[in-house]
Every structure is written in C-alpha cells, then in structure tokens.
C-alpha cells in the first residue's frame, strides 16, 4: 500500500456571517484546487449562536466523502469526538467506498482511511426543543417543491434553505429559472427562504472521480453541503429536524458478496440520513425526508396533480445554458417529459421543448445486458420505467403534444419520426416492462407516527401502494447497513444482557469436564500415527510471542463477531481481514501481516 495522504483539519473560524473551514493535505493531491471553503449566511441567521460542535459536524459532512477518493489517507482532527463517532464516520466512508466500487465493477473493500483525534473533547450545545420549527433544503427541483408543499400541508411550514455555490462549467445555481423559483415559493406558500453561499464546489476538480467511478465529485459532495449549510441554520434557529428530499430510487441497494452497495447517489439516501441522525442525536438534531417511499414519477405526479400552482417552478435540469429553461436533450429532461406526458401535462411547463428532445433521445436503448447485475443499482428500474412510459404513449399522443408546443412543421415531423423509432426499438428489447410500481409502504413506516398517517393519506390519493414483500429485502438491507454504521455509537444493543444482570457481569458458561485420557491398550493400534512431542519454541530476539488464548467473548470480541454476522462479512470480504493484518503486523513489529 502506498504512503497515506495526510489530511489535517483546522478548527472552524467564524467571522461575522461567514464560517471558514480549512484543512491541509500532504502530499498535495490532484483532487483539490483549494483547501478551504466558506459558508456565508444572511443577516437573518445568528451565526454566532451556533455551537462549535455543530460547525465541526458541518466540516465532517462536507469533507468526509472526499476521503474515499484520497485513500489511503490519515485524517487528523485537533479535537476528540464523542465515543464511537469517529468509527461511525469511517463506516459511512466504508459504505460509500463499497457503493463506488460496486457500481464501477471494482472490488477494493479494504479500509484505507484512518481518523486520528487529538485535543479537547467536543462539547454539545443546548439542544433544540423537540417541538421547534422545521428547516428544509430547497433547490427548486420537483422533490424540494413537493417536500416544501407537504410540510406546509402537514402543519410544519419550514424555513427553506438554499445553497448557491458556483461550479466550473455550470450555471445551475445562477440561472433565471432558479431565481424565479426561489422567489415564487416564498410568495405562493408564505415561506421564509434563506440563501447560503459557498465556494466549496470550486475547491476541487469535478472530474477527479470520473475515470475510476464515473461520477463527478459534486455528485458525492453536493447533498452533504446542502445538509451541512441547513444544519447551521437549524442550530441557529433551534430547529430539531433538517429535511432533504430523497426519493425511492435512491434507496435501492443490492448485496455484492459481503458488501451492501447502494444507488450511485447514496449520499442522500435514507441510509445516509438515518446514520447522520444517529451521529447528531446527542446534540438534539435529526435528518429526514418525506419522499423516500415515492419514486420520481410519483413525486412528479403529486406536483402535477396536487400542487398545481407550483409545477411551473420546476427546475430539475442541470445541463442548460443561461438562455435555456431546460436543455431538452439530457436523460433528466427525457424522464421529466415522459412523466408529464403520461399525466397529460405539457412538458413545456418544465421548460422542455419536445421538438428538440425527441431527436436527441432517439438513440436511447434500455441496457438489458445489465439487468441481472448488481452493478449500477437502480438502473434496471429506471430503464424499465422509461420503456413503460414509451409503451403507454402512442405516437398519436406525441403528435398532439408537438402540435400544442407549436414547433415548425418539419421539426414536428422529425421529432415524431425519432420518437416512433425510439419507441419501437425499446419495446423490441423489452416487450413487457411490467405494471407501474406503487409507493413503498415499508419506507413510509419509518416516518414518526405523528405525521405518518396524514402523509400516507395524501400519497394514497395519487399513488397505489406497492406490496411490502416487493421491497422488504431492500428495506432489510438498508436497515442492516444503518445498524452497522451506527453500532459504534451504542444506540442499539445486539447483545442483551441476562435479565437483571449488567453486561459486564454476565454469567460465564461452565466448561464441560475434560474427557479421560485413552489407555495404552486403546492406543496400541494407533501409536505409530501419533506425532512426537511439540518442539519447545523460543521467543525470537526483540520479538514477543502472541499466544492463541482461551476464547473469550465478553468484550469487543463479541461485538466484532456480531458485526461480521450482521454484515455477512464471514469470509474474506469486508474490512476485517485487512484491519486484522495491519493491526497484527504493527503489534508484531513487522512490515506486513498475512491472514
């Protein structure tokens, strides 16, 4: 293994309305252009009221996802986190590493990140009241529009937090359509909108992970940035919960050997949200989303049917120029357009021009060769849904929609021809895409009882439920991964003590008596097979002997055994073998250890 990259985090610095986060990296990696970033809040947010411990969690939120790209690395904090928290952050990184490797066809599951704590222990501030106000991340996309509307309907009107952060080659955060959405949501729902500015997305080279993993660095960082910025607002306002929309597709997962890999956008999956909630629980904060049971087209349907006055605000394409309402060429625009057409809504509502979109998408095909693979979790469901939409939209409906948008006749003809070819080819590959899936009742059950019933009533008015057995394995794997990430925090005991007996005083199971040794007569026919006495082993000079002692399972051993079983890491998969080899080699004073 190569020499680890050294990363040292500096304490967060608060100056007026700006918080600066700094770190150093040795040797200097190709990932970063700068090793500091800022969050600047408006005057309506009392930055000075936010405890230092919260700013440290914001720093870890925004930076930990990059450590996987820098591994092997050693991260040094000048503070000590509460017991178990450092390991929980490392397990979040482990889960992200497994997802990146699994979706890219890799198999590097060795933990190669070390987190070193030194200095004073963090002290939590006064926790917010459980009945405090809500804070919700807001981007102007369909998910954040629907979640904001749901919170209002549920009687918890949130303060909306948006982050404006420039990124090289993109105008998404400085676009007239987004500006309009930010302004209009305040007027149409009487909500406060808080805009936080940041330069984090300019700190790194966004293509640094493309060659190996096929993702931009912003895909790994953005939602952690949005949550971190909103957490600062929540701490200043005494809000106990930060909401960020996370749809059902992002909850998809699969088992790959001994690892659970998630959707490629797992950085805002329910697993990540629940894990961060567990980390922040002692400070009184939680992280949640209302749409985890809903697929993207379900969310689009609620926006089209229930929140009609908001649907013209949708800003979900990130590939457009400043002059375009949407690029009308990318896969995101294709999905939005087909879902809107299926609900009898003109795609122009979302700024999409069909005469441009359909020729651009003519070559799309469902990737049936990957349908049986655990790689690219969620791709099969996405492709099946696209084919399902194509099957339900006859060319005559597309012709009528093109006429409504009023493109020149030659352009309409070209677009209709392209659509017909696209539809025919897709249905030849997947002639039976199956029925439309419903909302995932099992994920809705994760919501607090105080809002679950009303939320389900709202959803059920627009979407049918999916039988729970169809997603129970996905939910079970998600729960197992959450339990494993959060186990070091001690929030859940998998080894209950005997009734009335503290765990440290559990009774020891008596050993059975040793059997009587065999007699000489019994050994007569086998004596020649019995090896001689073991040679006496002398301790080598300068080394100590590591003996195999009597098995004891009353300390960390039992916890590690349970961790292996719960995570299905009972063979060479997972991080245990590598961690053991490193620890054994270090204890033995050797360069390497091979298990």
PDB file of C-alpha atoms in Angstrom, residues 174-393:
ATOM      1  CA  UNK A 174     -27.049  31.245 -11.212  1.00  0.00           C
ATOM      2  CA  UNK A 175     -29.954  30.721 -13.582  1.00  0.00           C
ATOM      3  CA  UNK A 176     -33.039  32.926 -14.099  1.00  0.00           C
ATOM      4  CA  UNK A 177     -35.411  29.964 -13.729  1.00  0.00           C
ATOM      5  CA  UNK A 178     -33.915  29.037 -10.360  1.00  0.00           C
ATOM      6  CA  UNK A 179     -34.065  32.660  -9.198  1.00  0.00           C
ATOM      7  CA  UNK A 180     -37.740  32.745 -10.160  1.00  0.00           C
ATOM      8  CA  UNK A 181     -38.439  29.502  -8.254  1.00  0.00           C
ATOM      9  CA  UNK A 182     -36.702  30.806  -5.105  1.00  0.00           C
ATOM     10  CA  UNK A 183     -38.737  33.996  -5.193  1.00  0.00           C
ATOM     11  CA  UNK A 184     -42.083  32.414  -6.086  1.00  0.00           C
ATOM     12  CA  UNK A 185     -42.070  29.662  -3.442  1.00  0.00           C
ATOM     13  CA  UNK A 186     -41.903  32.331  -0.752  1.00  0.00           C
ATOM     14  CA  UNK A 187     -44.896  34.149  -2.213  1.00  0.00           C
ATOM     15  CA  UNK A 188     -47.044  31.126  -3.021  1.00  0.00           C
ATOM     16  CA  UNK A 189     -46.554  29.305   0.301  1.00  0.00           C
ATOM     17  CA  UNK A 190     -45.703  32.244   2.600  1.00  0.00           C
ATOM     18  CA  UNK A 191     -42.373  30.665   3.492  1.00  0.00           C
ATOM     19  CA  UNK A 192     -39.056  32.193   4.507  1.00  0.00           C
ATOM     20  CA  UNK A 193     -36.177  31.372   2.185  1.00  0.00           C
ATOM     21  CA  UNK A 194     -32.604  31.545   3.480  1.00  0.00           C
ATOM     22  CA  UNK A 195     -29.844  31.652   0.875  1.00  0.00           C
ATOM     23  CA  UNK A 196     -26.391  30.428   1.927  1.00  0.00           C
ATOM     24  CA  UNK A 197     -23.461  30.996  -0.419  1.00  0.00           C
ATOM     25  CA  UNK A 198     -20.421  28.747  -0.605  1.00  0.00           C
ATOM     26  CA  UNK A 199     -17.294  28.216  -2.680  1.00  0.00           C
ATOM     27  CA  UNK A 200     -16.834  24.537  -1.785  1.00  0.00           C
ATOM     28  CA  UNK A 201     -17.733  23.297  -5.289  1.00  0.00           C
ATOM     29  CA  UNK A 202     -14.858  25.335  -6.722  1.00  0.00           C
ATOM     30  CA  UNK A 203     -12.310  23.758  -4.342  1.00  0.00           C
ATOM     31  CA  UNK A 204     -11.914  20.533  -6.268  1.00  0.00           C
ATOM     32  CA  UNK A 205     -11.565  19.265  -9.790  1.00  0.00           C
ATOM     33  CA  UNK A 206     -15.011  17.915 -10.521  1.00  0.00           C
ATOM     34  CA  UNK A 207     -13.770  15.272 -12.978  1.00  0.00           C
ATOM     35  CA  UNK A 208     -11.321  13.714 -10.500  1.00  0.00           C
ATOM     36  CA  UNK A 209     -13.553  10.656  -9.915  1.00  0.00           C
ATOM     37  CA  UNK A 210     -14.953  10.241 -13.418  1.00  0.00           C
ATOM     38  CA  UNK A 211     -12.318   7.897 -14.844  1.00  0.00           C
ATOM     39  CA  UNK A 212     -12.425   5.456 -11.927  1.00  0.00           C
ATOM     40  CA  UNK A 213     -16.021   5.710 -10.751  1.00  0.00           C
ATOM     41  CA  UNK A 214     -17.983   7.519 -13.460  1.00  0.00           C
ATOM     42  CA  UNK A 215     -19.223  10.265 -11.139  1.00  0.00           C
ATOM     43  CA  UNK A 216     -18.399  13.929 -10.670  1.00  0.00           C
ATOM     44  CA  UNK A 217     -17.063  14.965  -7.286  1.00  0.00           C
ATOM     45  CA  UNK A 218     -20.072  17.265  -6.853  1.00  0.00           C
ATOM     46  CA  UNK A 219     -22.315  14.187  -7.029  1.00  0.00           C
ATOM     47  CA  UNK A 220     -20.536  12.924  -3.902  1.00  0.00           C
ATOM     48  CA  UNK A 221     -20.424  16.260  -2.104  1.00  0.00           C
ATOM     49  CA  UNK A 222     -23.475  18.360  -3.001  1.00  0.00           C
ATOM     50  CA  UNK A 223     -26.157  16.950  -0.730  1.00  0.00           C
ATOM     51  CA  UNK A 224     -23.732  16.844   2.217  1.00  0.00           C
ATOM     52  CA  UNK A 225     -23.008  20.521   1.522  1.00  0.00           C
ATOM     53  CA  UNK A 226     -26.737  21.329   1.395  1.00  0.00           C
ATOM     54  CA  UNK A 227     -27.394  19.434   4.615  1.00  0.00           C
ATOM     55  CA  UNK A 228     -24.391  20.991   6.376  1.00  0.00           C
ATOM     56  CA  UNK A 229     -25.488  24.518   5.446  1.00  0.00           C
ATOM     57  CA  UNK A 230     -29.040  23.778   6.604  1.00  0.00           C
ATOM     58  CA  UNK A 231     -27.732  22.270   9.866  1.00  0.00           C
ATOM     59  CA  UNK A 232     -26.104  25.609  10.642  1.00  0.00           C
ATOM     60  CA  UNK A 233     -29.479  27.316  10.159  1.00  0.00           C
ATOM     61  CA  UNK A 234     -31.206  24.690  12.303  1.00  0.00           C
ATOM     62  CA  UNK A 235     -28.724  25.217  15.150  1.00  0.00           C
ATOM     63  CA  UNK A 236     -29.148  28.989  14.967  1.00  0.00           C
ATOM     64  CA  UNK A 237     -32.957  28.765  14.885  1.00  0.00           C
ATOM     65  CA  UNK A 238     -33.474  25.967  17.397  1.00  0.00           C
ATOM     66  CA  UNK A 239     -34.916  23.654  14.741  1.00  0.00           C
ATOM     67  CA  UNK A 240     -34.593  19.951  15.644  1.00  0.00           C
ATOM     68  CA  UNK A 241     -35.043  18.490  12.141  1.00  0.00           C
ATOM     69  CA  UNK A 242     -33.474  19.173   8.757  1.00  0.00           C
ATOM     70  CA  UNK A 243     -35.432  17.817   5.785  1.00  0.00           C
ATOM     71  CA  UNK A 244     -33.947  16.935   2.401  1.00  0.00           C
ATOM     72  CA  UNK A 245     -35.999  15.079  -0.217  1.00  0.00           C
ATOM     73  CA  UNK A 246     -34.776  11.560  -1.011  1.00  0.00           C
ATOM     74  CA  UNK A 247     -36.873   9.553  -3.460  1.00  0.00           C
ATOM     75  CA  UNK A 248     -37.388   5.775  -3.592  1.00  0.00           C
ATOM     76  CA  UNK A 249     -34.878   5.147  -6.390  1.00  0.00           C
ATOM     77  CA  UNK A 250     -32.063   6.393  -4.152  1.00  0.00           C
ATOM     78  CA  UNK A 251     -33.000   3.756  -1.534  1.00  0.00           C
ATOM     79  CA  UNK A 252     -32.271   0.869  -3.949  1.00  0.00           C
ATOM     80  CA  UNK A 253     -29.452  -1.435  -2.927  1.00  0.00           C
ATOM     81  CA  UNK A 254     -28.038  -4.897  -3.538  1.00  0.00           C
ATOM     82  CA  UNK A 255     -25.673  -7.323  -1.883  1.00  0.00           C
ATOM     83  CA  UNK A 256     -22.371  -7.747  -3.688  1.00  0.00           C
ATOM     84  CA  UNK A 257     -20.511 -10.578  -1.986  1.00  0.00           C
ATOM     85  CA  UNK A 258     -20.245  -9.492   1.618  1.00  0.00           C
ATOM     86  CA  UNK A 259     -20.928  -5.823   0.890  1.00  0.00           C
ATOM     87  CA  UNK A 260     -24.147  -3.829   0.531  1.00  0.00           C
ATOM     88  CA  UNK A 261     -23.898  -1.425  -2.376  1.00  0.00           C
ATOM     89  CA  UNK A 262     -26.375   1.392  -2.790  1.00  0.00           C
ATOM     90  CA  UNK A 263     -27.618   3.602  -5.590  1.00  0.00           C
ATOM     91  CA  UNK A 264     -24.843   5.740  -7.075  1.00  0.00           C
ATOM     92  CA  UNK A 265     -26.471   8.785  -5.427  1.00  0.00           C
ATOM     93  CA  UNK A 266     -26.469   7.187  -1.983  1.00  0.00           C
ATOM     94  CA  UNK A 267     -25.026  10.359  -0.435  1.00  0.00           C
ATOM     95  CA  UNK A 268     -28.625  11.420   0.316  1.00  0.00           C
ATOM     96  CA  UNK A 269     -30.212   8.004   0.719  1.00  0.00           C
ATOM     97  CA  UNK A 270     -32.252   7.163   3.787  1.00  0.00           C
ATOM     98  CA  UNK A 271     -29.220   5.203   4.997  1.00  0.00           C
ATOM     99  CA  UNK A 272     -27.046   8.328   4.978  1.00  0.00           C
ATOM    100  CA  UNK A 273     -29.820  10.409   6.551  1.00  0.00           C
ATOM    101  CA  UNK A 274     -30.502   7.949   9.357  1.00  0.00           C
ATOM    102  CA  UNK A 275     -26.778   7.465  10.030  1.00  0.00           C
ATOM    103  CA  UNK A 276     -26.217  11.214  10.329  1.00  0.00           C
ATOM    104  CA  UNK A 277     -29.304  11.447  12.538  1.00  0.00           C
ATOM    105  CA  UNK A 278     -27.709   8.937  14.910  1.00  0.00           C
ATOM    106  CA  UNK A 279     -24.438  10.897  14.943  1.00  0.00           C
ATOM    107  CA  UNK A 280     -26.278  14.149  15.685  1.00  0.00           C
ATOM    108  CA  UNK A 281     -28.809  12.702  18.151  1.00  0.00           C
ATOM    109  CA  UNK A 282     -26.860  13.711  21.309  1.00  0.00           C
ATOM    110  CA  UNK A 283     -26.941  17.330  20.066  1.00  0.00           C
ATOM    111  CA  UNK A 284     -30.715  17.101  19.559  1.00  0.00           C
ATOM    112  CA  UNK A 285     -30.813  17.140  15.724  1.00  0.00           C
ATOM    113  CA  UNK A 286     -32.212  14.718  13.167  1.00  0.00           C
ATOM    114  CA  UNK A 287     -32.110  14.430   9.388  1.00  0.00           C
ATOM    115  CA  UNK A 288     -35.187  13.293   7.474  1.00  0.00           C
ATOM    116  CA  UNK A 289     -37.031  13.307   4.163  1.00  0.00           C
ATOM    117  CA  UNK A 290     -40.706  12.875   3.331  1.00  0.00           C
ATOM    118  CA  UNK A 291     -40.393  11.294  -0.110  1.00  0.00           C
ATOM    119  CA  UNK A 292     -38.338   8.123   0.465  1.00  0.00           C
ATOM    120  CA  UNK A 293     -41.382   5.952  -0.270  1.00  0.00           C
ATOM    121  CA  UNK A 294     -42.082   7.757  -3.577  1.00  0.00           C
ATOM    122  CA  UNK A 295     -40.435   7.146  -6.926  1.00  0.00           C
ATOM    123  CA  UNK A 296     -39.517  10.123  -9.076  1.00  0.00           C
ATOM    124  CA  UNK A 297     -42.629   9.829 -11.217  1.00  0.00           C
ATOM    125  CA  UNK A 298     -44.776   9.665  -8.060  1.00  0.00           C
ATOM    126  CA  UNK A 299     -43.253  12.959  -6.931  1.00  0.00           C
ATOM    127  CA  UNK A 300     -43.842  14.404 -10.397  1.00  0.00           C
ATOM    128  CA  UNK A 301     -47.478  13.284 -10.186  1.00  0.00           C
ATOM    129  CA  UNK A 302     -48.035  14.988  -6.833  1.00  0.00           C
ATOM    130  CA  UNK A 303     -46.552  18.161  -8.286  1.00  0.00           C
ATOM    131  CA  UNK A 304     -48.749  17.870 -11.398  1.00  0.00           C
ATOM    132  CA  UNK A 305     -51.996  16.927  -9.643  1.00  0.00           C
ATOM    133  CA  UNK A 306     -51.906  18.180  -6.057  1.00  0.00           C
ATOM    134  CA  UNK A 307     -49.634  21.196  -6.105  1.00  0.00           C
ATOM    135  CA  UNK A 308     -50.632  22.562  -9.497  1.00  0.00           C
ATOM    136  CA  UNK A 309     -49.752  26.145  -8.579  1.00  0.00           C
ATOM    137  CA  UNK A 310     -46.099  25.128  -8.087  1.00  0.00           C
ATOM    138  CA  UNK A 311     -45.452  22.922 -11.113  1.00  0.00           C
ATOM    139  CA  UNK A 312     -44.373  25.791 -13.392  1.00  0.00           C
ATOM    140  CA  UNK A 313     -41.496  26.456 -10.953  1.00  0.00           C
ATOM    141  CA  UNK A 314     -39.809  23.087 -11.501  1.00  0.00           C
ATOM    142  CA  UNK A 315     -36.072  23.480 -12.102  1.00  0.00           C
ATOM    143  CA  UNK A 316     -34.632  19.984 -12.478  1.00  0.00           C
ATOM    144  CA  UNK A 317     -32.255  20.130 -15.469  1.00  0.00           C
ATOM    145  CA  UNK A 318     -28.630  20.954 -14.672  1.00  0.00           C
ATOM    146  CA  UNK A 319     -27.273  20.917 -18.219  1.00  0.00           C
ATOM    147  CA  UNK A 320     -28.939  24.005 -19.676  1.00  0.00           C
ATOM    148  CA  UNK A 321     -27.322  27.252 -20.723  1.00  0.00           C
ATOM    149  CA  UNK A 322     -28.357  30.544 -19.170  1.00  0.00           C
ATOM    150  CA  UNK A 323     -30.668  31.182 -22.136  1.00  0.00           C
ATOM    151  CA  UNK A 324     -32.464  27.808 -21.880  1.00  0.00           C
ATOM    152  CA  UNK A 325     -35.274  26.932 -19.483  1.00  0.00           C
ATOM    153  CA  UNK A 326     -34.060  23.313 -19.828  1.00  0.00           C
ATOM    154  CA  UNK A 327     -31.515  21.713 -22.153  1.00  0.00           C
ATOM    155  CA  UNK A 328     -34.239  19.478 -23.705  1.00  0.00           C
ATOM    156  CA  UNK A 329     -31.595  16.883 -24.570  1.00  0.00           C
ATOM    157  CA  UNK A 330     -30.420  15.056 -21.419  1.00  0.00           C
ATOM    158  CA  UNK A 331     -31.768  11.925 -19.735  1.00  0.00           C
ATOM    159  CA  UNK A 332     -33.236  14.030 -16.913  1.00  0.00           C
ATOM    160  CA  UNK A 333     -35.283  16.059 -19.410  1.00  0.00           C
ATOM    161  CA  UNK A 334     -36.367  12.835 -21.114  1.00  0.00           C
ATOM    162  CA  UNK A 335     -37.674  11.364 -17.860  1.00  0.00           C
ATOM    163  CA  UNK A 336     -39.474  14.563 -16.849  1.00  0.00           C
ATOM    164  CA  UNK A 337     -41.095  14.927 -20.273  1.00  0.00           C
ATOM    165  CA  UNK A 338     -42.360  11.336 -20.414  1.00  0.00           C
ATOM    166  CA  UNK A 339     -43.751  11.511 -16.880  1.00  0.00           C
ATOM    167  CA  UNK A 340     -45.519  14.804 -17.594  1.00  0.00           C
ATOM    168  CA  UNK A 341     -46.973  13.492 -20.844  1.00  0.00           C
ATOM    169  CA  UNK A 342     -48.244  10.375 -19.029  1.00  0.00           C
ATOM    170  CA  UNK A 343     -50.086  12.697 -16.621  1.00  0.00           C
ATOM    171  CA  UNK A 344     -51.448  14.799 -19.538  1.00  0.00           C
ATOM    172  CA  UNK A 345     -49.248  17.801 -18.710  1.00  0.00           C
ATOM    173  CA  UNK A 346     -47.349  19.752 -21.380  1.00  0.00           C
ATOM    174  CA  UNK A 347     -43.567  19.296 -20.846  1.00  0.00           C
ATOM    175  CA  UNK A 348     -43.201  22.998 -21.650  1.00  0.00           C
ATOM    176  CA  UNK A 349     -44.382  23.503 -18.042  1.00  0.00           C
ATOM    177  CA  UNK A 350     -40.879  22.361 -17.057  1.00  0.00           C
ATOM    178  CA  UNK A 351     -39.292  24.300 -19.925  1.00  0.00           C
ATOM    179  CA  UNK A 352     -38.804  21.219 -22.142  1.00  0.00           C
ATOM    180  CA  UNK A 353     -39.112  21.507 -25.933  1.00  0.00           C
ATOM    181  CA  UNK A 354     -40.231  18.177 -27.431  1.00  0.00           C
ATOM    182  CA  UNK A 355     -39.056  19.044 -30.950  1.00  0.00           C
ATOM    183  CA  UNK A 356     -35.509  19.288 -29.543  1.00  0.00           C
ATOM    184  CA  UNK A 357     -35.725  16.456 -27.003  1.00  0.00           C
ATOM    185  CA  UNK A 358     -37.028  13.573 -29.115  1.00  0.00           C
ATOM    186  CA  UNK A 359     -34.350  13.636 -31.864  1.00  0.00           C
ATOM    187  CA  UNK A 360     -31.695  13.984 -29.143  1.00  0.00           C
ATOM    188  CA  UNK A 361     -33.023  10.859 -27.404  1.00  0.00           C
ATOM    189  CA  UNK A 362     -33.671   8.727 -30.492  1.00  0.00           C
ATOM    190  CA  UNK A 363     -30.622   6.523 -29.876  1.00  0.00           C
ATOM    191  CA  UNK A 364     -31.516   5.676 -26.263  1.00  0.00           C
ATOM    192  CA  UNK A 365     -31.958   1.959 -25.520  1.00  0.00           C
ATOM    193  CA  UNK A 366     -32.679   0.028 -22.301  1.00  0.00           C
ATOM    194  CA  UNK A 367     -29.496  -1.674 -21.072  1.00  0.00           C
ATOM    195  CA  UNK A 368     -30.889  -5.188 -20.832  1.00  0.00           C
ATOM    196  CA  UNK A 369     -27.413  -6.721 -20.684  1.00  0.00           C
ATOM    197  CA  UNK A 370     -27.017  -5.214 -17.183  1.00  0.00           C
ATOM    198  CA  UNK A 371     -30.458  -6.154 -15.843  1.00  0.00           C
ATOM    199  CA  UNK A 372     -29.114  -9.131 -13.878  1.00  0.00           C
ATOM    200  CA  UNK A 373     -26.064  -7.344 -12.458  1.00  0.00           C
ATOM    201  CA  UNK A 374     -25.716  -5.710  -9.051  1.00  0.00           C
ATOM    202  CA  UNK A 375     -23.674  -3.003 -10.721  1.00  0.00           C
ATOM    203  CA  UNK A 376     -25.380   0.326 -11.255  1.00  0.00           C
ATOM    204  CA  UNK A 377     -28.050  -0.290  -8.652  1.00  0.00           C
ATOM    205  CA  UNK A 378     -31.346   1.183  -9.762  1.00  0.00           C
ATOM    206  CA  UNK A 379     -30.519   1.283 -13.479  1.00  0.00           C
ATOM    207  CA  UNK A 380     -32.822  -1.630 -14.301  1.00  0.00           C
ATOM    208  CA  UNK A 381     -35.796   0.016 -12.576  1.00  0.00           C
ATOM    209  CA  UNK A 382     -35.082   3.322 -14.316  1.00  0.00           C
ATOM    210  CA  UNK A 383     -34.850   1.719 -17.753  1.00  0.00           C
ATOM    211  CA  UNK A 384     -37.976  -0.364 -17.217  1.00  0.00           C
ATOM    212  CA  UNK A 385     -39.884   2.741 -16.206  1.00  0.00           C
ATOM    213  CA  UNK A 386     -38.776   4.568 -19.354  1.00  0.00           C
ATOM    214  CA  UNK A 387     -39.926   1.639 -21.520  1.00  0.00           C
ATOM    215  CA  UNK A 388     -43.201   1.552 -19.583  1.00  0.00           C
ATOM    216  CA  UNK A 389     -43.757   5.219 -20.371  1.00  0.00           C
ATOM    217  CA  UNK A 390     -42.898   4.685 -24.050  1.00  0.00           C
ATOM    218  CA  UNK A 391     -45.347   1.765 -24.232  1.00  0.00           C
ATOM    219  CA  UNK A 392     -48.145   3.887 -22.786  1.00  0.00           C
ATOM    220  CA  UNK A 393     -47.571   6.908 -25.019  1.00  0.00           C
TER     221      UNK A 393
END
